[in-house]
mmCIF file of C-alpha atoms in Angstrom:
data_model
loop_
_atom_site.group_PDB
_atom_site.id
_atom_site.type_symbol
_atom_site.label_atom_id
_atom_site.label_comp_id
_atom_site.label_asym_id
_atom_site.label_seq_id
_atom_site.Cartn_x
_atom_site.Cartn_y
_atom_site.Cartn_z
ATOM 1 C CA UNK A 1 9.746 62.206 37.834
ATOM 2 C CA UNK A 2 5.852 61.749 37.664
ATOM 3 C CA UNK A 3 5.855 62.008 41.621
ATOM 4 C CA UNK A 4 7.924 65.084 41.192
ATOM 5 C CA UNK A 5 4.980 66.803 39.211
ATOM 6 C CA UNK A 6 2.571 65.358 41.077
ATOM 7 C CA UNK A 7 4.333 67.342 44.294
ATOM 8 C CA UNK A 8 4.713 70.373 42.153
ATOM 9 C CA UNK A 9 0.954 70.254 41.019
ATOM 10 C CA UNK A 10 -0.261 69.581 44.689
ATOM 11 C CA UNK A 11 2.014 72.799 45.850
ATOM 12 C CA UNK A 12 0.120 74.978 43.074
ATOM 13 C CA UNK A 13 -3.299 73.966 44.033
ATOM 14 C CA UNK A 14 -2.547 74.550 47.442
ATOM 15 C CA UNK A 15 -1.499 78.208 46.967
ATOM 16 C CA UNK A 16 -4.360 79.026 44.166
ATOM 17 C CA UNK A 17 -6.541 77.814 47.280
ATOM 18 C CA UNK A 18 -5.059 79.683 50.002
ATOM 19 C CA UNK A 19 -4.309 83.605 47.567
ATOM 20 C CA UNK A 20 -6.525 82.635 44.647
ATOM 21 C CA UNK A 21 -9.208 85.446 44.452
ATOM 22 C CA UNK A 22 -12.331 85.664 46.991
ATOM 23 C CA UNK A 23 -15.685 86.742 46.199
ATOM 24 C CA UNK A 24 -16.322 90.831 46.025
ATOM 25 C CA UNK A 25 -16.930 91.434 50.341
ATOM 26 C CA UNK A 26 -20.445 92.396 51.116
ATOM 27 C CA UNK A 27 -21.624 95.841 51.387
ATOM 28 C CA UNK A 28 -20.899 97.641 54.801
ATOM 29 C CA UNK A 29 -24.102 98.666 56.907
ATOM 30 C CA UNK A 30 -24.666 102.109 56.596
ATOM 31 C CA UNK A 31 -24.744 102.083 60.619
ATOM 32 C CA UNK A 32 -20.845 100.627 60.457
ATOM 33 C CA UNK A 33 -18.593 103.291 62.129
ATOM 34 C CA UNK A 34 -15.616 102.693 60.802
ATOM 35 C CA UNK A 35 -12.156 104.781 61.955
ATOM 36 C CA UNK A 36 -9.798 106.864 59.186
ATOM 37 C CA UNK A 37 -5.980 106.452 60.070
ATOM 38 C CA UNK A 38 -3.578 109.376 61.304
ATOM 39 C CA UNK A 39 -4.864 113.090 60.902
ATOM 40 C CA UNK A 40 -7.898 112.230 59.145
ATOM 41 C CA UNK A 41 -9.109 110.219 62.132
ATOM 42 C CA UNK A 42 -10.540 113.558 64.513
ATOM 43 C CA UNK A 43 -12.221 115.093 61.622
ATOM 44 C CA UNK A 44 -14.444 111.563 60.201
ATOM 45 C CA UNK A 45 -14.973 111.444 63.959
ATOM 46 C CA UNK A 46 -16.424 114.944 64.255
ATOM 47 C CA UNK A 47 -18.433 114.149 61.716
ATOM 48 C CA UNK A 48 -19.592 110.615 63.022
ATOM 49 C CA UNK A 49 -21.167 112.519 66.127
ATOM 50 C CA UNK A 50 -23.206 114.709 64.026
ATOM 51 C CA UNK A 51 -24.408 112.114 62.719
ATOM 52 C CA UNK A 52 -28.608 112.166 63.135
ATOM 53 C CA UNK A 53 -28.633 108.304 63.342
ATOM 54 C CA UNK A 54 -28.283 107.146 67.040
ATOM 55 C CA UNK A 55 -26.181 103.538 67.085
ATOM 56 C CA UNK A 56 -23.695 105.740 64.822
ATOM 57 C CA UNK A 57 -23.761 108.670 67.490
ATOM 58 C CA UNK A 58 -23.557 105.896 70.484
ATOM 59 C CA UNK A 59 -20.572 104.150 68.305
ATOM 60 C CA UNK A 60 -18.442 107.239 67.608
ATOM 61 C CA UNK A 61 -18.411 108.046 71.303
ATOM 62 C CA UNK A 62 -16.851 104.937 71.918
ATOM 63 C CA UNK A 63 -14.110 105.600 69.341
ATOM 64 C CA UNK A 64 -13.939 109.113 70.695
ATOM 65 C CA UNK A 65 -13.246 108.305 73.899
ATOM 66 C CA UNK A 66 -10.296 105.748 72.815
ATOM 67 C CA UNK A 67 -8.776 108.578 70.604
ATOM 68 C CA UNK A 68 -8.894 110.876 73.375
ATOM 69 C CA UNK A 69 -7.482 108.589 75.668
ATOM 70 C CA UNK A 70 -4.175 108.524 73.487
ATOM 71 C CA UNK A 71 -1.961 111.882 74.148
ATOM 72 C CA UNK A 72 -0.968 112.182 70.358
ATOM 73 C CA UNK A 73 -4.416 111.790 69.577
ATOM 74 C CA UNK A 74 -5.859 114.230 72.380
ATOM 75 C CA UNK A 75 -4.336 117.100 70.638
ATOM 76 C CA UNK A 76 -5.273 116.198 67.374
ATOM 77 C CA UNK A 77 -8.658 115.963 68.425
ATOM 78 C CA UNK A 78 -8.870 119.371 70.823
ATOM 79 C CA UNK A 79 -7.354 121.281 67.460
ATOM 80 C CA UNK A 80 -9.951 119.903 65.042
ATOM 81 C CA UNK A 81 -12.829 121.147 67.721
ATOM 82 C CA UNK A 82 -14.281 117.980 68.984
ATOM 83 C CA UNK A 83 -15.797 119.505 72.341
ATOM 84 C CA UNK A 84 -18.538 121.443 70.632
ATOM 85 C CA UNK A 85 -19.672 118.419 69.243
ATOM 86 C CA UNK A 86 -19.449 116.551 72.453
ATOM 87 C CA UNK A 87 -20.925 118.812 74.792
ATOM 88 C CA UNK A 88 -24.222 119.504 72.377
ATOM 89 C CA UNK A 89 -24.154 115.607 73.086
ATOM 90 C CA UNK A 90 -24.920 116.184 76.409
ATOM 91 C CA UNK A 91 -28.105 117.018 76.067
ATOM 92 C CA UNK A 92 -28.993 114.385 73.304
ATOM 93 C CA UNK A 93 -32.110 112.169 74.571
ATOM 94 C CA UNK A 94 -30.653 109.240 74.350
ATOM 95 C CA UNK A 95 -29.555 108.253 77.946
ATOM 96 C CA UNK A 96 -26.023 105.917 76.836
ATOM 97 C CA UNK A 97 -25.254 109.426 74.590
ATOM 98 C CA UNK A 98 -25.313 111.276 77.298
ATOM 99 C CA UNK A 99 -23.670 108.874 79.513
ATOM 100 C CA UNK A 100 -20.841 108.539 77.229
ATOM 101 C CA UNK A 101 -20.576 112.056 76.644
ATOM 102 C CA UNK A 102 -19.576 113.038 79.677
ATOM 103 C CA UNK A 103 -17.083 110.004 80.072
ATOM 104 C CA UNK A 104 -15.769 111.961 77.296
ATOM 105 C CA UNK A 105 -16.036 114.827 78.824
ATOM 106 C CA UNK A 106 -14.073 113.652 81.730
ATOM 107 C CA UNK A 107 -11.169 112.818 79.723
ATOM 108 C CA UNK A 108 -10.946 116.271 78.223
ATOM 109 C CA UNK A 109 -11.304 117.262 82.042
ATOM 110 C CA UNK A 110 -8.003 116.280 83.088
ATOM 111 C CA UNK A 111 -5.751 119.021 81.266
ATOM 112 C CA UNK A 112 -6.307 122.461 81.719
ATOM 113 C CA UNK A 113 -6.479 123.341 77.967
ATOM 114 C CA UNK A 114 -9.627 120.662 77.823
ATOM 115 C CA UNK A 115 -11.155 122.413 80.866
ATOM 116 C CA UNK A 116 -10.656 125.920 79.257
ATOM 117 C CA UNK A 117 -12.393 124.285 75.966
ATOM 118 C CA UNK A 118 -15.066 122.453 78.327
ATOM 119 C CA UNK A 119 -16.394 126.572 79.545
ATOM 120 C CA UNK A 120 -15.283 128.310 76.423
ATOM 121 C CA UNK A 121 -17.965 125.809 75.009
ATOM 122 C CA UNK A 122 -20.744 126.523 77.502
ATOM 123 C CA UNK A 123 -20.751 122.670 78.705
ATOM 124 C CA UNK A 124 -20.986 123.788 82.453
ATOM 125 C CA UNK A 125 -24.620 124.136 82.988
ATOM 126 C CA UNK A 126 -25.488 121.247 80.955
ATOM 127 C CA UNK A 127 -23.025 119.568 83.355
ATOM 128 C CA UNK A 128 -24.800 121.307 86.503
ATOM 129 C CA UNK A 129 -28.507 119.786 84.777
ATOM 130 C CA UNK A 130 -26.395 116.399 84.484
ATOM 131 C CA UNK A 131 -26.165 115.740 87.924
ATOM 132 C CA UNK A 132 -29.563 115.259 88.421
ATOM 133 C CA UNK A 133 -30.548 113.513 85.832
ATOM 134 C CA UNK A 134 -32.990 110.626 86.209
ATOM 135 C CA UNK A 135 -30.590 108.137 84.749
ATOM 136 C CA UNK A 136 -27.814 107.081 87.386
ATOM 137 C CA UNK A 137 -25.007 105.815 85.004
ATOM 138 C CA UNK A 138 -25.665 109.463 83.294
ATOM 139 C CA UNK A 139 -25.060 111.127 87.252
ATOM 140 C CA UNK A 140 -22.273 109.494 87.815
ATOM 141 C CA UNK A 141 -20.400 110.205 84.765
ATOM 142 C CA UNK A 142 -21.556 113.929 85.333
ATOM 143 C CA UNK A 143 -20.432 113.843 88.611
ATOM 144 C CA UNK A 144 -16.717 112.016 87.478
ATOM 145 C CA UNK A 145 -16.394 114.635 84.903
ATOM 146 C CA UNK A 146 -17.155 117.813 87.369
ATOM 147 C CA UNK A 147 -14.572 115.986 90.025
ATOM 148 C CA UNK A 148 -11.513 115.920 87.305
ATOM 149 C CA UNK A 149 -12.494 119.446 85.780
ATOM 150 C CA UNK A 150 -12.724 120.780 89.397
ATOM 151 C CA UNK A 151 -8.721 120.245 90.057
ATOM 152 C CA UNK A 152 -8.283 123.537 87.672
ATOM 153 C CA UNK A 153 -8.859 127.066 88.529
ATOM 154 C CA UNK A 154 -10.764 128.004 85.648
ATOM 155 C CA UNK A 155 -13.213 125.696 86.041
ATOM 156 C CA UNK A 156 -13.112 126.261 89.801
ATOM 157 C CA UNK A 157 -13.578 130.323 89.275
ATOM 158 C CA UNK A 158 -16.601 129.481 86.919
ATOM 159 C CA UNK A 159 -18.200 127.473 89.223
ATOM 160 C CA UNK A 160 -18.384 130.286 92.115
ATOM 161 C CA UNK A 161 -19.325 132.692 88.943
ATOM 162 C CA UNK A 162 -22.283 130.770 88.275
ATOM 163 C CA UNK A 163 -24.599 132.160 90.996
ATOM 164 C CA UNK A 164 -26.200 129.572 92.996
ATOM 165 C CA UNK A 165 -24.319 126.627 91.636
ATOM 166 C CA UNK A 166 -21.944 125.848 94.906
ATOM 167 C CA UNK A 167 -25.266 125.896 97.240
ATOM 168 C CA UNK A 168 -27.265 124.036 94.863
ATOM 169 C CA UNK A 169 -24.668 121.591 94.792
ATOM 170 C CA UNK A 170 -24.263 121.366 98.383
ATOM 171 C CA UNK A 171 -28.203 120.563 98.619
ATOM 172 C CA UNK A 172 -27.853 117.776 96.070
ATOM 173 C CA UNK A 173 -24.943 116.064 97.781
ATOM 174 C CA UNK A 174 -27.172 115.694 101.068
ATOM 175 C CA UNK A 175 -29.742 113.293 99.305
ATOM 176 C CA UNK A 176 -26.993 111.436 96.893
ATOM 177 C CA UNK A 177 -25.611 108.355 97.173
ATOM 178 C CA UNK A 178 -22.311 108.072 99.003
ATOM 179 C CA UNK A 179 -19.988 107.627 96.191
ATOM 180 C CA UNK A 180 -21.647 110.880 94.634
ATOM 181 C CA UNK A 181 -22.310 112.441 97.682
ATOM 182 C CA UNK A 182 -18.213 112.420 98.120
ATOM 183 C CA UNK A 183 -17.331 113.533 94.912
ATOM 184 C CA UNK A 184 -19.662 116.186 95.237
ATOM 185 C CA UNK A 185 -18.148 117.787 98.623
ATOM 186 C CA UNK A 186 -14.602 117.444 96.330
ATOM 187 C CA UNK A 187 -15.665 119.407 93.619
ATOM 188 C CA UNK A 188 -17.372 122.229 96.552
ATOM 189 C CA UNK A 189 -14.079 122.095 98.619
ATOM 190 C CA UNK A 190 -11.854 122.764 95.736
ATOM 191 C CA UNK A 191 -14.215 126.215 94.826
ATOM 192 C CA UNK A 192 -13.815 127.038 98.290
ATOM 193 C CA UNK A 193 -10.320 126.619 98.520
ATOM 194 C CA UNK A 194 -9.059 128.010 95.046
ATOM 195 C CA UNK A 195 -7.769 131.618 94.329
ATOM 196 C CA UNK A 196 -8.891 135.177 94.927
ATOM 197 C CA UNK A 197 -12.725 134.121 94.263
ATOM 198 C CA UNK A 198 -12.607 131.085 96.978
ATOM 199 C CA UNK A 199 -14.063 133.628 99.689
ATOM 200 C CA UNK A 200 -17.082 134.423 96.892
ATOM 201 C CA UNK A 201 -17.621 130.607 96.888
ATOM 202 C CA UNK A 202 -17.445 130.937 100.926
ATOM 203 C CA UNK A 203 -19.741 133.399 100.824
ATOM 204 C CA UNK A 204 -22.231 131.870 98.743
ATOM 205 C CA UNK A 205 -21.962 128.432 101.099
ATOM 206 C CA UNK A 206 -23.069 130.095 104.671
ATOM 207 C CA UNK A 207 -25.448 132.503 102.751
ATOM 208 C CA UNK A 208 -27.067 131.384 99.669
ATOM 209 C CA UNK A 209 -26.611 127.789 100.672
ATOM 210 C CA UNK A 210 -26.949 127.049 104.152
ATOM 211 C CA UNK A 211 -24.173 124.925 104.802
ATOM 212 C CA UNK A 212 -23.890 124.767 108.302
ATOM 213 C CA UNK A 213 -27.406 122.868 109.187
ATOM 214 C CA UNK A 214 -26.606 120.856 105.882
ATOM 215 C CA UNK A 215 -23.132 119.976 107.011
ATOM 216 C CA UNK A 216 -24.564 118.960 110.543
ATOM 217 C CA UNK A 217 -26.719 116.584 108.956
ATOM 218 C CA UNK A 218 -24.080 115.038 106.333
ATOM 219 C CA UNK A 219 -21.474 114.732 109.487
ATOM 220 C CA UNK A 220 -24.471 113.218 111.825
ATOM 221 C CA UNK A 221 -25.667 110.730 109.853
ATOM 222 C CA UNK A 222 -22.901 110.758 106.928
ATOM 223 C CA UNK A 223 -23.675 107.093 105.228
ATOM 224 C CA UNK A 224 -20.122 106.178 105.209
ATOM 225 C CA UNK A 225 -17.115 107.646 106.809
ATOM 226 C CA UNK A 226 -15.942 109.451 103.205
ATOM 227 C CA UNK A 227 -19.076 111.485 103.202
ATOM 228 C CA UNK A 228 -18.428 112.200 106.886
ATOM 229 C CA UNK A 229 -14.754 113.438 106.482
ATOM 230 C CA UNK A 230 -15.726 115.687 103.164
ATOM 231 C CA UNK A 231 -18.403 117.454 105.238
ATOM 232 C CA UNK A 232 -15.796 118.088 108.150
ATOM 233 C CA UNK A 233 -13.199 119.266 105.534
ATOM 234 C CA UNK A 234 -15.803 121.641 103.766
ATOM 235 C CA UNK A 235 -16.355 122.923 107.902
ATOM 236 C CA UNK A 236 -12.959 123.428 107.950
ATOM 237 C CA UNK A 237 -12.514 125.277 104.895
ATOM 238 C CA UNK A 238 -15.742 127.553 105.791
ATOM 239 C CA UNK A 239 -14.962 128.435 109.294
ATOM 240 C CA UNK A 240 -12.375 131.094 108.223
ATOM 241 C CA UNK A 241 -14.217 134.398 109.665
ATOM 242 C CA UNK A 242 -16.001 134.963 113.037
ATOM 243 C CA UNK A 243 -19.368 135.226 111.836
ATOM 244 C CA UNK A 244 -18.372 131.212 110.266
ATOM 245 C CA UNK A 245 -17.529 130.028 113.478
ATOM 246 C CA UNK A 246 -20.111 131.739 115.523
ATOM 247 C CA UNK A 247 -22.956 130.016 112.908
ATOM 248 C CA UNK A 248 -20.915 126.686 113.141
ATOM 249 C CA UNK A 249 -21.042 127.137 117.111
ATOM 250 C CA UNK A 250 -25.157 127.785 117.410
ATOM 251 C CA UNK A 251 -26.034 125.219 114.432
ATOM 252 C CA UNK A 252 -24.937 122.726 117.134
ATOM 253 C CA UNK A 253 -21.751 121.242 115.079
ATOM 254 C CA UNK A 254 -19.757 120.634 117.875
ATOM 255 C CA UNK A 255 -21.903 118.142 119.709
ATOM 256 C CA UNK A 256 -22.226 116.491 116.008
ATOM 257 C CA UNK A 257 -18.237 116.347 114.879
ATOM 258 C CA UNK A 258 -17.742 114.992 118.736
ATOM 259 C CA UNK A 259 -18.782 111.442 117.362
ATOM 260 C CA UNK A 260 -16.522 111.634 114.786
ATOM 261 C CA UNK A 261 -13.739 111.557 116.967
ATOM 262 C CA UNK A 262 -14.147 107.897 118.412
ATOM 263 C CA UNK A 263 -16.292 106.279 115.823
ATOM 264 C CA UNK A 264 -14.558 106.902 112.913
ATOM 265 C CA UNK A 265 -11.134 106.443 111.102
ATOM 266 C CA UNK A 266 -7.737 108.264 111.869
ATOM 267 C CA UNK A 267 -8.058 110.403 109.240
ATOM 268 C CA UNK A 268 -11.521 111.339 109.830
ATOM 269 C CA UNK A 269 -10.648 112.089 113.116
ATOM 270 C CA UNK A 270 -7.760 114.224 112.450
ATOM 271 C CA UNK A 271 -9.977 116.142 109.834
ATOM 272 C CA UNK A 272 -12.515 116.909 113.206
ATOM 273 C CA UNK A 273 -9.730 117.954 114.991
ATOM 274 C CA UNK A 274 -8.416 120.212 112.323
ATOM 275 C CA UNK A 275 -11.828 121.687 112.444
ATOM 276 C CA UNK A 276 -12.172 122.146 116.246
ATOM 277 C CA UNK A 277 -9.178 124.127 115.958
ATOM 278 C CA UNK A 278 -10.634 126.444 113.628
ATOM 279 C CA UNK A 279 -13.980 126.581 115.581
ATOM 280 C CA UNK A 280 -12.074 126.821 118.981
ATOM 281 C CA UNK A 281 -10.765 130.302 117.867
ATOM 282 C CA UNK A 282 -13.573 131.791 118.626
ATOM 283 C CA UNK A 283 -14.713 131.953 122.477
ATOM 284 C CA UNK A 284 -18.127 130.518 121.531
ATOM 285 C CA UNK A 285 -16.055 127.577 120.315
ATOM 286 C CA UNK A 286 -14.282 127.102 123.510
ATOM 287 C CA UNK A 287 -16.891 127.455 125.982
ATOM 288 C CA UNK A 288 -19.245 124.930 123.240
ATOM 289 C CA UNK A 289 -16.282 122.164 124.237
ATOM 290 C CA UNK A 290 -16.710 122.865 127.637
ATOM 291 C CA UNK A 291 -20.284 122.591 127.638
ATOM 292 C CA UNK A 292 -20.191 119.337 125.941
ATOM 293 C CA UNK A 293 -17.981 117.619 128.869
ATOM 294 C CA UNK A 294 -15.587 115.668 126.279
ATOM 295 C CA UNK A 295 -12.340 117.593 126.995
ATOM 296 C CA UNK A 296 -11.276 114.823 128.467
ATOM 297 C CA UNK A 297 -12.022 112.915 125.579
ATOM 298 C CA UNK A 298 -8.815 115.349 123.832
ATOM 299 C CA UNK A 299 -6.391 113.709 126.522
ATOM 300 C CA UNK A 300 -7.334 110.362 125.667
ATOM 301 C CA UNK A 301 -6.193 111.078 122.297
ATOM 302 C CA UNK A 302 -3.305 112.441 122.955
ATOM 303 C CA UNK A 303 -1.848 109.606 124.529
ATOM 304 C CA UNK A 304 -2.052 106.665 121.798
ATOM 305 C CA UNK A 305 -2.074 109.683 118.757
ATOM 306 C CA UNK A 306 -0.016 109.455 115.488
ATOM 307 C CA UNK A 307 1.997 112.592 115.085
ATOM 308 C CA UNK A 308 0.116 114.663 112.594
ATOM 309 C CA UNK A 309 -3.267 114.105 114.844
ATOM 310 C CA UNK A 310 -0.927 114.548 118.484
ATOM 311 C CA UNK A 311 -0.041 117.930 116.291
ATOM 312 C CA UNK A 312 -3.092 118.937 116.091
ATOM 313 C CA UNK A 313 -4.400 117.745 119.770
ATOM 314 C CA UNK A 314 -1.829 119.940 121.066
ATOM 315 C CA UNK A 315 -2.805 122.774 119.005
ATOM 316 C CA UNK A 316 -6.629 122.139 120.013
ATOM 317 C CA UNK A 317 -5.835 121.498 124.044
ATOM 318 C CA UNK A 318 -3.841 125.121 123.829
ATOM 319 C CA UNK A 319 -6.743 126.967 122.186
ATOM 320 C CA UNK A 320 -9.390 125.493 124.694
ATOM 321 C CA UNK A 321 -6.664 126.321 127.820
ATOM 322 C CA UNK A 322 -7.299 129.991 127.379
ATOM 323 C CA UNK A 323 -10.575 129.698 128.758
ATOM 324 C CA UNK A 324 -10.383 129.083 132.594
ATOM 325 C CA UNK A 325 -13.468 126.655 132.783
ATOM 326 C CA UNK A 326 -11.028 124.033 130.428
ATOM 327 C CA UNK A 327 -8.235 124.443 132.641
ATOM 328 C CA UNK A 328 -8.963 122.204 135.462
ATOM 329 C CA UNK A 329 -10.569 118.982 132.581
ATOM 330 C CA UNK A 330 -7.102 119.620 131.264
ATOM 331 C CA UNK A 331 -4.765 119.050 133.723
ATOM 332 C CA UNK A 332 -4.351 115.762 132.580
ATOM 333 C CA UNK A 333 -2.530 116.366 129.038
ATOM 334 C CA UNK A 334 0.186 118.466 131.289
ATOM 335 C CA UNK A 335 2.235 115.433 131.937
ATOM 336 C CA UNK A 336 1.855 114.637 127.707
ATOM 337 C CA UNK A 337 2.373 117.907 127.167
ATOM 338 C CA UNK A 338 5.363 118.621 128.497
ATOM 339 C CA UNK A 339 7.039 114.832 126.973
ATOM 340 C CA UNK A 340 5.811 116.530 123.461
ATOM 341 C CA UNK A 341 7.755 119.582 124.382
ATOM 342 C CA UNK A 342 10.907 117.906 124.852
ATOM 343 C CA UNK A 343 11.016 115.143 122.421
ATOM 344 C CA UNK A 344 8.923 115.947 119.473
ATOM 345 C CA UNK A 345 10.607 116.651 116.435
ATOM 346 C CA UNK A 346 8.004 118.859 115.333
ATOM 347 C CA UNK A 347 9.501 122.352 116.122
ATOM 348 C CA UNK A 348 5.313 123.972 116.114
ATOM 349 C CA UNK A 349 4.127 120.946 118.066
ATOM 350 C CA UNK A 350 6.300 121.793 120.448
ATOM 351 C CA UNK A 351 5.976 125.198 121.010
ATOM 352 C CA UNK A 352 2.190 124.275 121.309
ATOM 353 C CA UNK A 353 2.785 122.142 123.470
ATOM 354 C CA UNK A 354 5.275 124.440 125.591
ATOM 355 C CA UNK A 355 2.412 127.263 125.071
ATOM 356 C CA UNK A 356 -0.546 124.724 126.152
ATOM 357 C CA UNK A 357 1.517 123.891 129.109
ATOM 358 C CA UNK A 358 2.188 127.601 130.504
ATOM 359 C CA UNK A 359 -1.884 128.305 129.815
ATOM 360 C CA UNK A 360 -2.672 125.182 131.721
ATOM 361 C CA UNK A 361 -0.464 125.737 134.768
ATOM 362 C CA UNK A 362 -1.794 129.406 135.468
ATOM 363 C CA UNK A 363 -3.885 129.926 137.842
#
């Protein structure tokens, strides 16, 4: 019996040790940011970011960027208005504000309604300042923001609205580093390739900008192949009118794409190909290939090429056969030309190919 109680007593002291009551808990720091549950969360946010104290307006970006990050949460956050807030952050002093900021930024980036929010605000020309800021983190999140928001027409059609913002762009990208450098020829090919404003954003690329001796010098001496291919893409894109390809043609691109063809990767060099083919319209384009004696170079190609580039080869060969001083460095792809024509499954590459052959065998 005593050992009984002695158990019994040695149970109770054991649980008045482990629930009995603990001191009061020390005051909180007034810099603690601390997150409300459910609906009230967004709003004690919004707040938080006001806030004049920094580590509190450097914490409640963190916690903003989590909430956003959740799709229930996203929502609540867009309808209690936390983009204002964010995008006066922007411009805060404080260089990890800024930076996270824009990460936030980015996330809101990704859905139309958060782009639509991201202009309504007036958060594109602190964006446009952003990118050349003299803290790198900060430029990089700028530019990661800028290359999710540029996926959506609205922001897209604001961007060629903002007069001189494409060709300002386009200057920055030529003394960025690579990684920025690429994401910046994104964000300029999407402008030029969105709706009924792309030919504005064109417009303002050869004109205001200057693209074509800036392209030449990006595809030249590109620091990595990326930066290469985004430059010949952007050609493509601009070399759309006659006047383009004529500039293109006396700026001396051809000569400068031509490495591109056997120093880089495939898909770089089926991007220059894709471009030659819009240059090659144009008779200045065609008698610029001839002048630069690598026609055969296009044959050699064509022999080893995966199908999408052997597509576009074909295409290339047949708009460079027209004129007669190609004819006789061509006579070489007849033979590939005509196994193309039969076997490829390809119905356009072969009647390319079937078209390149009769231009070829004229006399």
């Amino acid at each position: 019996m005593r050992e009984a109680n002695e158990i019994l007593i040695s149970s109770h002291s054991r649980h008045v040790y482990n629930f009995g009551s603990k001191p009061y808990p020390s005051e909180q720091s007034p810099l603690t940011v601390t997150r409300a549950f459910g609906a009230q969360a967004p709003p004690k946010l919004i707040g938080q970011l006001k806030s004049p104290e920094l580590l509190i307006r450097q914490k409640a970006l963190l916690a903003a960027h989590e909430l956003l990050s959740s799709k229930f949460s996203f929502e609540q956050c867009m309808a209690c208005g936390i983009t204002p807030p964010l995008a006066t952050l922007l411009q805060d002093p404080d260089n990890l504000v800024r930076e996270r900021a824009a990460k936030c930024m980015t996330v809101i980036g990704r859905k139309a309604t958060g782009v639509r929010k991201i202009l309504v605000c007036g958060a594109l020309p602190t964006l446009l300042d952003l990118l050349q800021d003299a803290e790198l983190a900060v430029r990089d999140a700028a530019y990661g923001c800028m290359s999710e928001c540029c996926h959506h027409s609205a922001f897209q059609e604001a961007m060629v609205e903002t007069k001189s913002a494409l060709g300002t762009l386009l200057t920055m990208v030529q003394a960025e580093a690579p990684d920025r450098a690429e994401q910046g020829l994104t964000i300029l090919l999407a402008c030029a390739l969105g709706g009924d404003y792309a030919d504005n954003g064109v417009d303002q690329l050869i004109i205001d900008g200057e693209a074509m001796p800036v392209l030449k010098a990006l595809i030249r001496e590109g620091k990595t192949p990326g930066v290469r291919e985004g430059a010949v893409r952007l050609l493509t894109r601009l070399c759309t009118t006659p006047e383009a390809r004529q500039e293109a043609v006396g700026s001396g691109l051809v000569a400068a794409m031509l490495l591109c063809l056997t120093q880089g990767s495939l898909s770089l060099s089926t991007a220059t190909v894709e471009a030659f083919m819009q240059i090659t319209i144009a008779v200045q384009g065609k008698q610029a290939m001839v002048l630069s004696g690598q026609l055969p170079l296009l044959v050699e190609l064509l022999e080893d090429a995966q199908p999408h580039l052997a597509s576009c080869l074909v295409e290339l060969i047949c708009n460079c056969a027209e004129l007669p001083a190609a004819k006789k460095e061509l006579q070489a792809a007849i033979p590939l030309l005509q196994e193309l024509a039969d076997n490829s499954t390809n119905l356009r590459t072969q009647q390319s190919a079937v078209q390149a052959v009769q231009r070829l065998s004229r006399s």
